[in-house]
Coordinates of C-alpha atoms and ligand atoms in Angstrom, one line a residue:
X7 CA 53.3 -67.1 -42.5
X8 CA 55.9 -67.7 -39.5
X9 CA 55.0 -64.7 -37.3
X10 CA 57.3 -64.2 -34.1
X11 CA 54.8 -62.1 -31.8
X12 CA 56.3 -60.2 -28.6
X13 CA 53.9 -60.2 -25.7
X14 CA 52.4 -63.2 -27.0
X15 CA 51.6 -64.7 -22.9
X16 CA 49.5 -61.5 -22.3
X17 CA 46.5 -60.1 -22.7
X18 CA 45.9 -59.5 -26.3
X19 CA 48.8 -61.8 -27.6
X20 CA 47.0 -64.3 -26.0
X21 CA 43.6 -63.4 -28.5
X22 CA 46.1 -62.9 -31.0
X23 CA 47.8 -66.0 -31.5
X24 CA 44.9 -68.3 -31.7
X25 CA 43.7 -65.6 -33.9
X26 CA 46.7 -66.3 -36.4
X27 CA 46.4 -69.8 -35.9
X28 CA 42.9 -69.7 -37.2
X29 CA 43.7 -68.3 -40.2
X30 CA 46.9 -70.4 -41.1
X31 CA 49.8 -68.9 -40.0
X32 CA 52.4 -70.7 -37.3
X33 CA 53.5 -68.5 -34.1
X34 CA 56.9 -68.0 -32.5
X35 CA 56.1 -66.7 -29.2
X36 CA 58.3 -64.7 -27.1
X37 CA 58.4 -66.2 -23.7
X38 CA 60.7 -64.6 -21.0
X39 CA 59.7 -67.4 -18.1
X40 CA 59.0 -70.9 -17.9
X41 CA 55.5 -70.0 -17.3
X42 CA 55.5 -68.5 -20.1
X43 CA 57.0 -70.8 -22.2
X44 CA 54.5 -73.4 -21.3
X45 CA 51.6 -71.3 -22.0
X46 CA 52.7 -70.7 -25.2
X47 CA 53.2 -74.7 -26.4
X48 CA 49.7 -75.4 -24.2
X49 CA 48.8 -73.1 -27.0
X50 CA 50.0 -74.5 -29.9
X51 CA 52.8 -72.3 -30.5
X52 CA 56.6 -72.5 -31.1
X53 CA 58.7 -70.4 -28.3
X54 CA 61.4 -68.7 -28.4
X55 CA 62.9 -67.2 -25.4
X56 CA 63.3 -64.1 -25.1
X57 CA 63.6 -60.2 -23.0
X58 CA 62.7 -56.9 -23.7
X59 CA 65.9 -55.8 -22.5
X60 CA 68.1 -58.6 -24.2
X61 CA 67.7 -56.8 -28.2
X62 CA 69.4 -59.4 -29.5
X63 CA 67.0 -61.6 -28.6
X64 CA 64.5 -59.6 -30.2
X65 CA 66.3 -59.1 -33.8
X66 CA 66.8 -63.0 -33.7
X67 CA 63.3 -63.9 -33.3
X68 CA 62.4 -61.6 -36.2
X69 CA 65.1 -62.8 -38.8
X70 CA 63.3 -65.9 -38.1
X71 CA 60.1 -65.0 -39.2
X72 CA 58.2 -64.0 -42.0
X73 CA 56.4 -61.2 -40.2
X74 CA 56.6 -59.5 -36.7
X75 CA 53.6 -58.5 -34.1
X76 CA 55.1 -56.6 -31.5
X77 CA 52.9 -56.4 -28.2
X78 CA 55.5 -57.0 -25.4
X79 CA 55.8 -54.2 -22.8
X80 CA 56.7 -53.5 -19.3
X81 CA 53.8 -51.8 -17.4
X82 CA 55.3 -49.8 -15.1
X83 CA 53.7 -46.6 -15.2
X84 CA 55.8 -45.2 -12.1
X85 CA 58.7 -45.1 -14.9
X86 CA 57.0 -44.2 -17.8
X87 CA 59.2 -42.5 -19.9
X88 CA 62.3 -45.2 -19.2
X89 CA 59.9 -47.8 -20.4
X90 CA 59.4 -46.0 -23.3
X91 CA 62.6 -45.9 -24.3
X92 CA 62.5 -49.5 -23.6
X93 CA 59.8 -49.9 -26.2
X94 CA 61.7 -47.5 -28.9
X95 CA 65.0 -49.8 -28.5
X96 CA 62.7 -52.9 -29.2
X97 CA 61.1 -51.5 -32.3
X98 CA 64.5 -50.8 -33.7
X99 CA 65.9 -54.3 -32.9
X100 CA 62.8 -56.1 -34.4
X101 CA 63.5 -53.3 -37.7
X102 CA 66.8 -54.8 -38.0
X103 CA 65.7 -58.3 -38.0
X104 CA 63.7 -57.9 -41.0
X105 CA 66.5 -56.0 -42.6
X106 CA 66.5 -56.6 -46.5
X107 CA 62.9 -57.9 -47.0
X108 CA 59.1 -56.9 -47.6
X109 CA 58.2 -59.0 -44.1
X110 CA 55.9 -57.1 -42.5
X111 CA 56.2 -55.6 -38.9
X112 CA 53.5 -54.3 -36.7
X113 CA 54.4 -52.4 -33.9
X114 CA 51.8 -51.3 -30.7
X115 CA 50.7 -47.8 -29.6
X116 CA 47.8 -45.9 -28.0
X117 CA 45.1 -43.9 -29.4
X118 CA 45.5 -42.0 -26.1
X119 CA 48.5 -40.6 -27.5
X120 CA 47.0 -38.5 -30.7
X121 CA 45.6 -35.3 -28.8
X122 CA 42.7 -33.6 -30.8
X123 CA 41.2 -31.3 -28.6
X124 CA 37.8 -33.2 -28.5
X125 CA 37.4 -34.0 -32.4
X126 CA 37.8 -37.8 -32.6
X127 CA 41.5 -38.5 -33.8
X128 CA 42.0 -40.2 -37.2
X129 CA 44.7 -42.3 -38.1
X130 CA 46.5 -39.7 -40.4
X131 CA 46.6 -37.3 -37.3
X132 CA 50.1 -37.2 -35.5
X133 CA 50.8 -38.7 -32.1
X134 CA 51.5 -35.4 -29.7
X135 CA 55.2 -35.1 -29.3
X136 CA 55.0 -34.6 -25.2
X137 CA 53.9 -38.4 -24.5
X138 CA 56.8 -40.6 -23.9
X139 CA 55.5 -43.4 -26.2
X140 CA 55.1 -41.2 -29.5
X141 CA 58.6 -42.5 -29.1
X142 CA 57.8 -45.9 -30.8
X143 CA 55.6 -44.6 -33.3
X144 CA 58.6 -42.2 -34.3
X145 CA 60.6 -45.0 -34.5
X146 CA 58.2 -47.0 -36.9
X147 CA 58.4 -44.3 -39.0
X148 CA 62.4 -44.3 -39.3
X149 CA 61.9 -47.9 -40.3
X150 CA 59.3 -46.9 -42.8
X151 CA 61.7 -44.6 -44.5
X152 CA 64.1 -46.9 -45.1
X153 CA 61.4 -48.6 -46.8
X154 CA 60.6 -51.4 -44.5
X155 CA 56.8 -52.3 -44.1
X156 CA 56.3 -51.5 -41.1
X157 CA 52.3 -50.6 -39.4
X158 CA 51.2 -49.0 -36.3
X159 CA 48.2 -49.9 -34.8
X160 CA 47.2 -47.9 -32.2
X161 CA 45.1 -49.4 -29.2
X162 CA 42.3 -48.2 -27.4
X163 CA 40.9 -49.5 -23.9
X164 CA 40.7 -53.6 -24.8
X165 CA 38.3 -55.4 -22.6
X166 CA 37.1 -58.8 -21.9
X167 CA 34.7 -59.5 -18.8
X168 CA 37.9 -59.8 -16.8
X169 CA 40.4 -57.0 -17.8
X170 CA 39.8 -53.3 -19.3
X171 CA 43.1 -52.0 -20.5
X172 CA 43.2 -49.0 -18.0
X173 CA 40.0 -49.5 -16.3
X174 CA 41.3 -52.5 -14.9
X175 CA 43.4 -49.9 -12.8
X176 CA 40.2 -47.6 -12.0
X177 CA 37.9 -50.9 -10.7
X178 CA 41.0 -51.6 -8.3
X179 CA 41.3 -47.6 -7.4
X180 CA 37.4 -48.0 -6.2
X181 CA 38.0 -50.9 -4.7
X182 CA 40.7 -49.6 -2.5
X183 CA 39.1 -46.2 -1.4
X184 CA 35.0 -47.1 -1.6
X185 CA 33.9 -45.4 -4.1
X186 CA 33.8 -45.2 -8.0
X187 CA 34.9 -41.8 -9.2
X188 CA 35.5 -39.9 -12.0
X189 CA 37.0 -36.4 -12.5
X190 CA 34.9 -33.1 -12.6
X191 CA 31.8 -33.8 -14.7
X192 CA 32.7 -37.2 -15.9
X193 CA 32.1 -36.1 -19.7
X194 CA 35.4 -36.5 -20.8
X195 CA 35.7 -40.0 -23.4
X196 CA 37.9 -42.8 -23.7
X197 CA 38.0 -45.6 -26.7
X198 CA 37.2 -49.3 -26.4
X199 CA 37.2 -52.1 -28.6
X200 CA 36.4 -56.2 -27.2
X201 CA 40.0 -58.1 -27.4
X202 CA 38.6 -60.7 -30.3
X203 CA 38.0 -57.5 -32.6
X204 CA 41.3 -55.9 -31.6
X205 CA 43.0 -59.9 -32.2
X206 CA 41.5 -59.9 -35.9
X207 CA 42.4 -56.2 -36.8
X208 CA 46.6 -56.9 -35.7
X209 CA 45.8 -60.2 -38.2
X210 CA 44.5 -58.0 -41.1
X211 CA 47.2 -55.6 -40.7
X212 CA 50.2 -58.0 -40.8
X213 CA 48.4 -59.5 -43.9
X214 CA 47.9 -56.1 -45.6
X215 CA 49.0 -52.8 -43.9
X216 CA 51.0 -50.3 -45.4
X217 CA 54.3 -49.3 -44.6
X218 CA 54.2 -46.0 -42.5
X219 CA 50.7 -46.6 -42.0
X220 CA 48.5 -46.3 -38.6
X221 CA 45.5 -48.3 -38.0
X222 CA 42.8 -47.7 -35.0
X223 CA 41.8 -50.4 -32.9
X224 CA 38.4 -49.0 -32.1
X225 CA 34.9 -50.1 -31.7
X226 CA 33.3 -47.1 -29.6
X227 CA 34.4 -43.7 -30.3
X228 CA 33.7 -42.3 -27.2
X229 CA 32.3 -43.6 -24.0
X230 CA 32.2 -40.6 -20.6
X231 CA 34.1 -42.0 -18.0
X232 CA 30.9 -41.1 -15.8
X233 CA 29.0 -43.9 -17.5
X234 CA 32.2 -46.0 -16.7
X235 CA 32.4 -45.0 -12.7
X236 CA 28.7 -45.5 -13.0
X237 CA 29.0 -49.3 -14.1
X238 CA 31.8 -50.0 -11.6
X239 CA 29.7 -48.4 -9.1
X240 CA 27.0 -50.8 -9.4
X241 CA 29.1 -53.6 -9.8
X242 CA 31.2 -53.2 -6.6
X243 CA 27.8 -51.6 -4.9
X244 CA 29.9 -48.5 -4.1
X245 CA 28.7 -44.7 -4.2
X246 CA 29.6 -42.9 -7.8
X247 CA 31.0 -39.6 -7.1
X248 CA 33.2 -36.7 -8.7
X249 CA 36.3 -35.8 -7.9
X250 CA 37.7 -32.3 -8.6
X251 CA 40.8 -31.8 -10.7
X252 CA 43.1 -30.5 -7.6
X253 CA 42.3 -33.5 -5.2
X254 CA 42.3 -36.0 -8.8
X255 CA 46.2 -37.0 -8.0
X256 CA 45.3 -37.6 -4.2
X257 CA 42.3 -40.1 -5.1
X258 CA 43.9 -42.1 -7.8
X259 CA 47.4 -41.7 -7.6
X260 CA 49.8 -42.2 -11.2
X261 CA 46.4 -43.1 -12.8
X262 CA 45.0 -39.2 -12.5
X263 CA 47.1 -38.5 -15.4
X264 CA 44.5 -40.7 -17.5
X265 CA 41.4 -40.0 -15.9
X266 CA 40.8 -36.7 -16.8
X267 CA 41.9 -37.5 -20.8
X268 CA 39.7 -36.5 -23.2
X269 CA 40.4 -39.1 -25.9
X270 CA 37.9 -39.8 -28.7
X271 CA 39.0 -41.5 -31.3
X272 CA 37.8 -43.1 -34.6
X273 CA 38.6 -46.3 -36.6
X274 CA 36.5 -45.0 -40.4
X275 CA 39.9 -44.9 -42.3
X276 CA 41.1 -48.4 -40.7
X277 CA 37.3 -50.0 -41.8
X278 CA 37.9 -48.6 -45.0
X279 CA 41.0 -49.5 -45.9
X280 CA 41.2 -53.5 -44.3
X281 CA 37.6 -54.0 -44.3
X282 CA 37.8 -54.9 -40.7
X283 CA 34.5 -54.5 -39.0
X284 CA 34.3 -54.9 -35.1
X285 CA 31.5 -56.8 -33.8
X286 CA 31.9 -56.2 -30.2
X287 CA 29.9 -56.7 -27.1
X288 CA 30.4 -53.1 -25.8
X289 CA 33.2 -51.8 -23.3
X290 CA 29.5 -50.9 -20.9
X291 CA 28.3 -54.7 -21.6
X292 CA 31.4 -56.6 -20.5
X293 CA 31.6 -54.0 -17.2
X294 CA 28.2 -55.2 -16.6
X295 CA 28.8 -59.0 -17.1
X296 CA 32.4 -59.2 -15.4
X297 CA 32.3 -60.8 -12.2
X298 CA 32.9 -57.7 -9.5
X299 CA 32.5 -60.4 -6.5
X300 CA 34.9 -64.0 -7.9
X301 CA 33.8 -66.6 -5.3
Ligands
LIG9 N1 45.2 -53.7 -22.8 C1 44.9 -52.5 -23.2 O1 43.8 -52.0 -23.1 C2 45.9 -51.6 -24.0 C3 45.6 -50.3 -24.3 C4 46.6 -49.6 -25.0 C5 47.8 -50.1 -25.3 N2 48.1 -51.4 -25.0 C6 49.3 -52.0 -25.4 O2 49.1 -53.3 -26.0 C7 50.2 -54.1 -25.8 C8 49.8 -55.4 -25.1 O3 49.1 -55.1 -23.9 P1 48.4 -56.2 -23.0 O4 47.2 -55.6 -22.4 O5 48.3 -57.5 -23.7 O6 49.5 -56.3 -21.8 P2 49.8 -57.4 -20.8 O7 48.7 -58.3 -20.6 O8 50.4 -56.7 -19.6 O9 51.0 -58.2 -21.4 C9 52.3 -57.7 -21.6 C10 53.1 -58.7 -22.3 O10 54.5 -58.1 -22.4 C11 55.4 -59.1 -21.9 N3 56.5 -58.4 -21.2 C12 56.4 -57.5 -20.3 N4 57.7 -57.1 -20.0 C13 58.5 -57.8 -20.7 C14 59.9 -57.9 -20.9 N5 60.7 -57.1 -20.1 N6 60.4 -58.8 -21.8 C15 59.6 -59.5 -22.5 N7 58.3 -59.5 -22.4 C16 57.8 -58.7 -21.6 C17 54.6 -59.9 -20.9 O11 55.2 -61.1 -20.7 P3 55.0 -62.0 -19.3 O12 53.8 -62.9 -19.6 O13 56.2 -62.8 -19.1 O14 54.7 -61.0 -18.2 C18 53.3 -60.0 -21.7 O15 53.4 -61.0 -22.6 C19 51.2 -53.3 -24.9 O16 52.1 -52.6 -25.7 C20 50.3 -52.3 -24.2 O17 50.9 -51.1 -23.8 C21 47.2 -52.2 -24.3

C-alpha cells in the first residue's frame, strides 16, 4: 500500500514509518519544513509537503494514497481547544480525500479522553463529551457513517528512553522546581505502551481495522503516578514529594490538569480482535534506563 502518514517527522511517525516499510508498504510523508523533508527521504520515504492549517494539502496527500495514518498535531496545550478544532478540520479534509473508496483511514486520540471513574476504559466505551479532542473522534465517526473505513486508535503515554508522551512534561517540571511530585497520594494511574508496540498496532490497524472502530494502544493498564515521580526522583537525585490538589496548578502549571487524571485503561478487545500483542520494556524500565544527566 501507498500510505500518506501526517506527523510522520515526529515521535511515533518516526517508529511508524520504518514500521510500514518493514512490512511492504511505501510512505508519503507529510513534511511542513525542509528539515523535515530531509528526514523523511534520509528515511526512505516519499514527501509531500504539507500544513495542518493548509486542508487542501491534507485532502491531496490522501487522494494520493491507498490508505491514511494521521499523527500530525500542534502541541500547544496553552490553546487546547483551538488546536482541537485544528485536529477536527484535518480529520475531515483527509475524509474527503478518500472520498469514494474502501482506503482505510486511521485517525489519533487519547485514552485520557474515555473517563471511567476508575474501571479501566474499553474501547467500546465513549470519549467524555467535555474534552476538546473527543472532537476528532466525533468526527471519525461522521466519516464512518458515511461508510468510509475509518479507525481510531487511541494513544496512551508512548515512551522510549528519551521521551514519555506527557511525562516528558513532568521530568522537565522537576527539573525546573527540584523536586519530583505527584498530586495528593500519588495513586491515581496513567497508561503506557513502548513506541515500537504502539508503531506495529497503527500498522495492524490500517491493514485490518473496522470502520467506526477504536483500538487501544496500551501495554500497562495502570501505572500510580507516585511510582512515576518516584523514578524521576531518582533519576534527577531530587526529593519525591506530594503536592495537594489546591497548590497542584501553582507547581506544575497547564500540566496540573493531567496530573491528577485517573486514567486506566485496557487494550483486551484490541489483542483480540488484531492479534496485536505488545512486548514492551515497561514505561518504569525506560524511566530507569533514560539518560537523566546527557553529557
Ligand atoms: N507521544 C505520546 O505519548 C502521545 C500520547 C497521546 C496522544 N498522542 C498523539 O499522537 C500523535 C503523535 O504524537 P507525537 O508524540 O509523535 O508528537 P510529536 O513528536 O510532537 O510530533 C508531532 C508531529 O506533528 C507535526 N505537526 C505539528 N504541527 C503541525 C502543523 N501545523 N502542520 C503539519 N504538521 C504538524 C510535527 O511536524 P514537525 O516535525 O514539522 O514539527 C510532527 O511530525 C499526536 O496526535 C499526539 O497528540 C501522543
Amino acid at each position: 500500500m501507498r500510505v500518506f502518514v501526517t506527523g510522520a517527522t515526529g515521535f511515533i511517525g518516526s517508529a511508524v514509518v520504518p514500521e510500514l516499510m518493514k512490512a511492504g508498504h511505501q510512505v508519503l510523508g507529510m513534511a511542513r519544513s525542509d528539515a523535515g523533508a530531509k528526514f523523511l527521504e534520509g528515511i526512505g520515504a516519499k514527501v509531500h509537503r504539507g500544513d495542518l492549517e493548509d486542508l487542501d494539502s491534507l485532502r491531496k496527500g490522501a487522494e494520493q494514497s491507498d490508505g491514511v495514518i494521521h499523527l500530525a498535531f500542534n502541541h500547544d496545550f496553552s490553546k487546547f481547544e483551538a488546536v482541537c478544532e485544528t485536529d477536527r478540520r484535518a480529520v475531515e479534509a483527509l475524509g474527503s480525500g478518500i472520498a469514494g473508496s474502501d482506503r482505510p483511514l486511521v485517525i489519533t486520540s487519547g485514552t485520557g479522553i474515555v473517563r471511567t471513574q476508575g474501571r479501566p476504559s474499553t474501547e467500546d466505551d465513549a470519549a467524555s463529551s467535555a474534552i476538546p479532542r473527543v472532537a476528532s473522534e466525533q468526527a471519525a465517526a461522521a466519516l464512518a457513517a458515511q461508510g468510509k473505513r475509518v479507525s481510531v486508535v487511541r494513544l496512551p503515554q508512548v515512551h522510549d528512553t528519551v521521551k514519555q508522551g506527557l511525562i516528558t512534561y513532568l521530568i522537565a517540571v522537576a527539573r525546573q522546581k527540584g523536586v519530583s511530585a505527584y498530586v495528593g497520594d500519588g495513586l491515581n494511574r496513567w497508561t503506557a505502551v513502548h513506541v515500537l508496540d504502539c508503531a506495529r498496532l497503527y500498522r495492524l490497524v490500517l491493514e485490518k481495522g473496522k470502520a467506526g472502530a477504536h483500538y487501544h494502544a496500551v501495554a500497562e493498564e495502570g501505572v500510580s503516578l507516585r511510582d512515576i515521580a518516584d523514578v524521576i526522583g531518582r533519576g534527577l537525585k531530587l526529593p519525591v514529594v506530594s503536592i495537594s490538589p489546591e497548590k497542584a496548578a501553582e507547581h506544575f502549571g497547564w500540566l496540573a490538569h493531567f496530573v491528577a487524571f485517573d486514567i486506566p485503561a485496557s487494550s483486551a478487545l484490541t489483542q483480540e480482535r488484531l492479534g496485536w500483542r505488545p512486548i514492551g520494556p515497561a514505561l518504569l524500565s525506560d524511566l530507569e534506563s533514560m539518560s537523566y544527566f546527557p553529557a
